[in-house]
Short mmCIF file of C-alpha atoms in Angstrom, two decimals:
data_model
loop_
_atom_site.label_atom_id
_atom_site.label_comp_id
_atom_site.label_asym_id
_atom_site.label_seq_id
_atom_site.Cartn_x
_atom_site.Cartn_y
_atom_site.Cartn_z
CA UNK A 122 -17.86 -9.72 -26.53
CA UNK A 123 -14.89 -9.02 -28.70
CA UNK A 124 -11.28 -7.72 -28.29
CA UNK A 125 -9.72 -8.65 -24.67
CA UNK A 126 -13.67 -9.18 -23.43
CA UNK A 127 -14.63 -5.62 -24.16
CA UNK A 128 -18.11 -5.49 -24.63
CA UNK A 129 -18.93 -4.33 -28.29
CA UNK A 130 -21.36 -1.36 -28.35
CA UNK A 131 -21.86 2.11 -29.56
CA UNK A 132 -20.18 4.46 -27.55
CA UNK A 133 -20.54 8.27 -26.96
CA UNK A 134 -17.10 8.72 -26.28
CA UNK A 135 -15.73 7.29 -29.58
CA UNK A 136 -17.82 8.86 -32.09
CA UNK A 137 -20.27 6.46 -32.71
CA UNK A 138 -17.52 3.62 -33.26
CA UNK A 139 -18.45 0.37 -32.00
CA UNK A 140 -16.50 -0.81 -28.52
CA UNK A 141 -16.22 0.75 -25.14
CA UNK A 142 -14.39 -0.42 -21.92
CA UNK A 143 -15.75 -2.97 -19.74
CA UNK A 144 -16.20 0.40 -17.11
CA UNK A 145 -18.98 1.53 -19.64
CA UNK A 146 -20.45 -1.18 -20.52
CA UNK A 147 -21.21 -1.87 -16.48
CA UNK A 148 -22.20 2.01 -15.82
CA UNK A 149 -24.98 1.23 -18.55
CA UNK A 150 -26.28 -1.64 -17.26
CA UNK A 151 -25.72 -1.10 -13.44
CA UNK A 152 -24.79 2.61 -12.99
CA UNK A 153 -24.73 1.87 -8.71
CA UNK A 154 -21.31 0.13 -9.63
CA UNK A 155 -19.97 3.13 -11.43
CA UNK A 156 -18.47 6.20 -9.87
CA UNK A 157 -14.91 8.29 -9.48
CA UNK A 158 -11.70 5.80 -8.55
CA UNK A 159 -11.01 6.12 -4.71
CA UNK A 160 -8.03 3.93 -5.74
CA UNK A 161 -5.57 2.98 -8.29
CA UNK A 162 -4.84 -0.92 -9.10
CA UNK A 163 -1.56 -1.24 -9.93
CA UNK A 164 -1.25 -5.53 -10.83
CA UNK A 165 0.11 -7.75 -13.81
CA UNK A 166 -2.09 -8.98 -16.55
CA UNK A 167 -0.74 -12.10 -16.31
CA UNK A 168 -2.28 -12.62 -12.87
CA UNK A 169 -5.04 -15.12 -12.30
CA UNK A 170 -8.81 -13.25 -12.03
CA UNK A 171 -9.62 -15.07 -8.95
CA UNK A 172 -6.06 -14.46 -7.10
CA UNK A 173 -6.24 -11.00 -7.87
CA UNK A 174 -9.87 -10.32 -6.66
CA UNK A 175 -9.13 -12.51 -3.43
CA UNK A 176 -6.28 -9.98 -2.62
CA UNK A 177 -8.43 -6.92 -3.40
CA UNK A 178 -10.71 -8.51 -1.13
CA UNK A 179 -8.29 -9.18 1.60
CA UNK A 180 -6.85 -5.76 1.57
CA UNK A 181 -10.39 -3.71 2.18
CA UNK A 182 -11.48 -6.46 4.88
CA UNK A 183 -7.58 -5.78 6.67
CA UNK A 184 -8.05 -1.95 6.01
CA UNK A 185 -12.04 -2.44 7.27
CA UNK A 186 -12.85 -0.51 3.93
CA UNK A 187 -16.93 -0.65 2.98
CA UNK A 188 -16.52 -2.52 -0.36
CA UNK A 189 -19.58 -0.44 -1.65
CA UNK A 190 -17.83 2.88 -1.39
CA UNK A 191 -14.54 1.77 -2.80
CA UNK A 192 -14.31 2.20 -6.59
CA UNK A 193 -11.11 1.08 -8.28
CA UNK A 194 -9.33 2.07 -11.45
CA UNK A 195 -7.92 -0.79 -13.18
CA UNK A 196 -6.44 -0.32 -16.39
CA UNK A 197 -8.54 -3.09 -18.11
CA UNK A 198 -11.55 -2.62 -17.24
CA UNK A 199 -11.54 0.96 -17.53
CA UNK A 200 -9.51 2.15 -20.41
CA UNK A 201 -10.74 1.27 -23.66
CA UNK A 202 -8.74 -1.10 -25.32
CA UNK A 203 -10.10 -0.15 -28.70
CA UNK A 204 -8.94 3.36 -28.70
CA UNK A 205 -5.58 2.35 -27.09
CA UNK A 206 -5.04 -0.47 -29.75
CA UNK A 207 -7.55 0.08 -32.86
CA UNK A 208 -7.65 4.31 -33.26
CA UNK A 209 -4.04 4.67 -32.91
CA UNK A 210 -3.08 4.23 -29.30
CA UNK A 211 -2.76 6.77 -26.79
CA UNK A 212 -0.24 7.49 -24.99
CA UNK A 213 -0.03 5.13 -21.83
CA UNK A 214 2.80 7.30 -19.78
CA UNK A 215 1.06 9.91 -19.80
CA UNK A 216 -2.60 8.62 -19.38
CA UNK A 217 -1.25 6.10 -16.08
CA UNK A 218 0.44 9.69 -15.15
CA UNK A 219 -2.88 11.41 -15.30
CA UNK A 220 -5.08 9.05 -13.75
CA UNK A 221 -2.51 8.49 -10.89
CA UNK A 222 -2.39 12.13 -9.91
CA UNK A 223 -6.06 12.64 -10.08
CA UNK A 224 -6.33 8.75 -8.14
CA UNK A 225 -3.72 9.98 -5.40
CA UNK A 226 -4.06 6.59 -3.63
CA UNK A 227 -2.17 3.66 -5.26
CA UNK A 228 -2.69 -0.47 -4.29
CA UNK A 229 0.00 -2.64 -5.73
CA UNK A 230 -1.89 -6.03 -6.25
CA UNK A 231 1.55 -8.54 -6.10
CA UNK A 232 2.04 -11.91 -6.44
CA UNK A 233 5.37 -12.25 -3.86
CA UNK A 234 7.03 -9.98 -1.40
CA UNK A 235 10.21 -11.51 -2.87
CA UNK A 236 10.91 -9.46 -5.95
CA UNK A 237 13.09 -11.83 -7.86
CA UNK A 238 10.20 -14.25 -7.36
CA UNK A 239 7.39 -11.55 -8.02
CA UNK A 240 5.79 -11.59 -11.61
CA UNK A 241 4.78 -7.94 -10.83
CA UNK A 242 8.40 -7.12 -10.34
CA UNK A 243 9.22 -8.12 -13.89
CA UNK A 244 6.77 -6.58 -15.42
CA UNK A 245 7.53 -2.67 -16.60
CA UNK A 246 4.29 -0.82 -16.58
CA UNK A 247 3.89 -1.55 -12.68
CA UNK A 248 7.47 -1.10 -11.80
CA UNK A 249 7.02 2.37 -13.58
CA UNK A 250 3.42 3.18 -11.82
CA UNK A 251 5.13 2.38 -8.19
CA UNK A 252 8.00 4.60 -9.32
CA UNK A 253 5.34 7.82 -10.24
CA UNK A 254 3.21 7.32 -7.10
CA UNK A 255 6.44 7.17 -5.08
CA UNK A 256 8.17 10.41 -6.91
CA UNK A 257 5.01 12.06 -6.65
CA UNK A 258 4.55 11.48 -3.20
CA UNK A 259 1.48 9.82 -3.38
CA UNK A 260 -0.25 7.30 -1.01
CA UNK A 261 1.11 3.52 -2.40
CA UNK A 262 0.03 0.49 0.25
CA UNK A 263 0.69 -3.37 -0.81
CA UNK A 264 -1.80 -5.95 -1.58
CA UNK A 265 -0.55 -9.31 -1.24
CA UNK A 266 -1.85 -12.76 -2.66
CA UNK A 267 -3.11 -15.48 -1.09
CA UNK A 268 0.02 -17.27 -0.10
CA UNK A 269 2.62 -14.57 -0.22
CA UNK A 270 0.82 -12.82 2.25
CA UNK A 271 1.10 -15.68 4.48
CA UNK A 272 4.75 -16.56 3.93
CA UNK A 273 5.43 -13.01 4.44
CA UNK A 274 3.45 -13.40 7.83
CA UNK A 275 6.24 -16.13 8.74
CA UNK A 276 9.20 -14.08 7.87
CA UNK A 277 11.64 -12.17 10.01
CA UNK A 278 11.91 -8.39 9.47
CA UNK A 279 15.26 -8.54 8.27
CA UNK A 280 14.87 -10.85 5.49
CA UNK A 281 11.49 -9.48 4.53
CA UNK A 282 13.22 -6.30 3.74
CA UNK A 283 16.15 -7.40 2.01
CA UNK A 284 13.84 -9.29 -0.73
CA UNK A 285 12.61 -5.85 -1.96
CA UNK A 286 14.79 -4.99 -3.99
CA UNK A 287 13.64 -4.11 -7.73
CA UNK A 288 15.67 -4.42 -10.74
CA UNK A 289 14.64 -1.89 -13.33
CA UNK A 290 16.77 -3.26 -16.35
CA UNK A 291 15.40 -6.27 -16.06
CA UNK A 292 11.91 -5.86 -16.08
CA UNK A 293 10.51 -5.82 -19.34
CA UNK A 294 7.38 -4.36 -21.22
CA UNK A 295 5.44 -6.19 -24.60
CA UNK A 296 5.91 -3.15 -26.44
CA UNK A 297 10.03 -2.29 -26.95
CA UNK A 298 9.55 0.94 -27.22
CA UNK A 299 7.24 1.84 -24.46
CA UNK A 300 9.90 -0.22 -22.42
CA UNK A 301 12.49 2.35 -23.94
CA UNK A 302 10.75 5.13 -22.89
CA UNK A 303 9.85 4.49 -19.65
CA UNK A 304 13.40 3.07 -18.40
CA UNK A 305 15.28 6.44 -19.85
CA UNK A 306 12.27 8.46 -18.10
CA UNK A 307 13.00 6.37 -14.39
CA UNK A 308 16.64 7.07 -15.23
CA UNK A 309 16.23 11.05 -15.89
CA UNK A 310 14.02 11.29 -12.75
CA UNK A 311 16.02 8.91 -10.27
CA UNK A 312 19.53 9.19 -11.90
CA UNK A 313 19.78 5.70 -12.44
CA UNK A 314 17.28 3.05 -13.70
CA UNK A 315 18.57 0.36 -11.26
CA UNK A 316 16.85 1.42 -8.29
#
């Protein structure tokens, strides 16, 4: 295992460079497990693996979803981190772009309903994925953790609603200028980036 726990082997796809994404590595080992996305993750790296699963998990048992015909695209364990960081990087706006449009069906893994609360929130990349689905019209449907999605059980309406409110300046990306790029592109499309 080497960079971000990307299993190091040969890989067709990169010329015969060592290291291919975790998706890969699984398809050659358990190829059942493989097949085309039926849905797009949209979460925060920073997010605990066990949190995140258990609100995968609640979301297809709630939606009464066959877990064994649902196939998920989630940025780390399907791109390869070693082209995106080690051959020069691709281009991550318009790759999420792509694989969105071709997805059509978006789940937004979040830590809180409350957005000032919500490490998803702050984060760029899936402030900017909600913000394609949405101006492309595609299906987007909410995946809540553990005990958000309780607390949000407990809530009135009213105040539920009013705690959804996303501040685009203020969330930020590691790299400044993918941040740059993708707050001018929400401002082109929306007219303003604080929506």
């Amino acid at each position: 295992v080497d960079l971000f726990g990307h299993v190091r082997m040969t890989g067709s796809s990169r010329g015969g460079k060592a290291g291919v994404s975790l998706c890969t590595a699984i398809e050659k080992n358990f190829p059942p497990a493989v097949s085309g996305a039926t849905h797009f993750i949209s979460w925060s790296w920073r997010y605990s693996i066990k949190k995140f699963i258990r609100a995968l998990q609640a979301y297809c048992q709630v939606h009464r979803l066959n877990t064994y015909q649902v196939f998920v695209w989630v940025c780390f364990i399907c791109n390869n981190q070693f082209e995106w960081l080690q051959d020069g990087g691709k281009d991550g706006v318009t790759e999420f772009g792509t694989n969105l449009k071709k997805i059509g069906k978006v789940i937004c893994v979040v830590d809180d309903y409350v957005a000032s609360k919500a490490v998803y929130f702050t984060r760029l990349w899936p402030v900017f994925e909600v913000f394609t689905a949405c101006s492309e019209k595609l299906d987007v449907e909410l995946a809540l953790m553990d005990d958000a999605r309780q607390r949000l059980l407990e809530e009135t309406l009213i105040k539920a609603s009013g705690a959804i409110v996303v501040n685009v300046l203020a969330a930020t990306a590691t790299d400044p200028e993918d941040e740059k790029r993708i707050k001018a592109l929400i401002a082109d499309k929306s007219g303003t980036a604080n929506k």
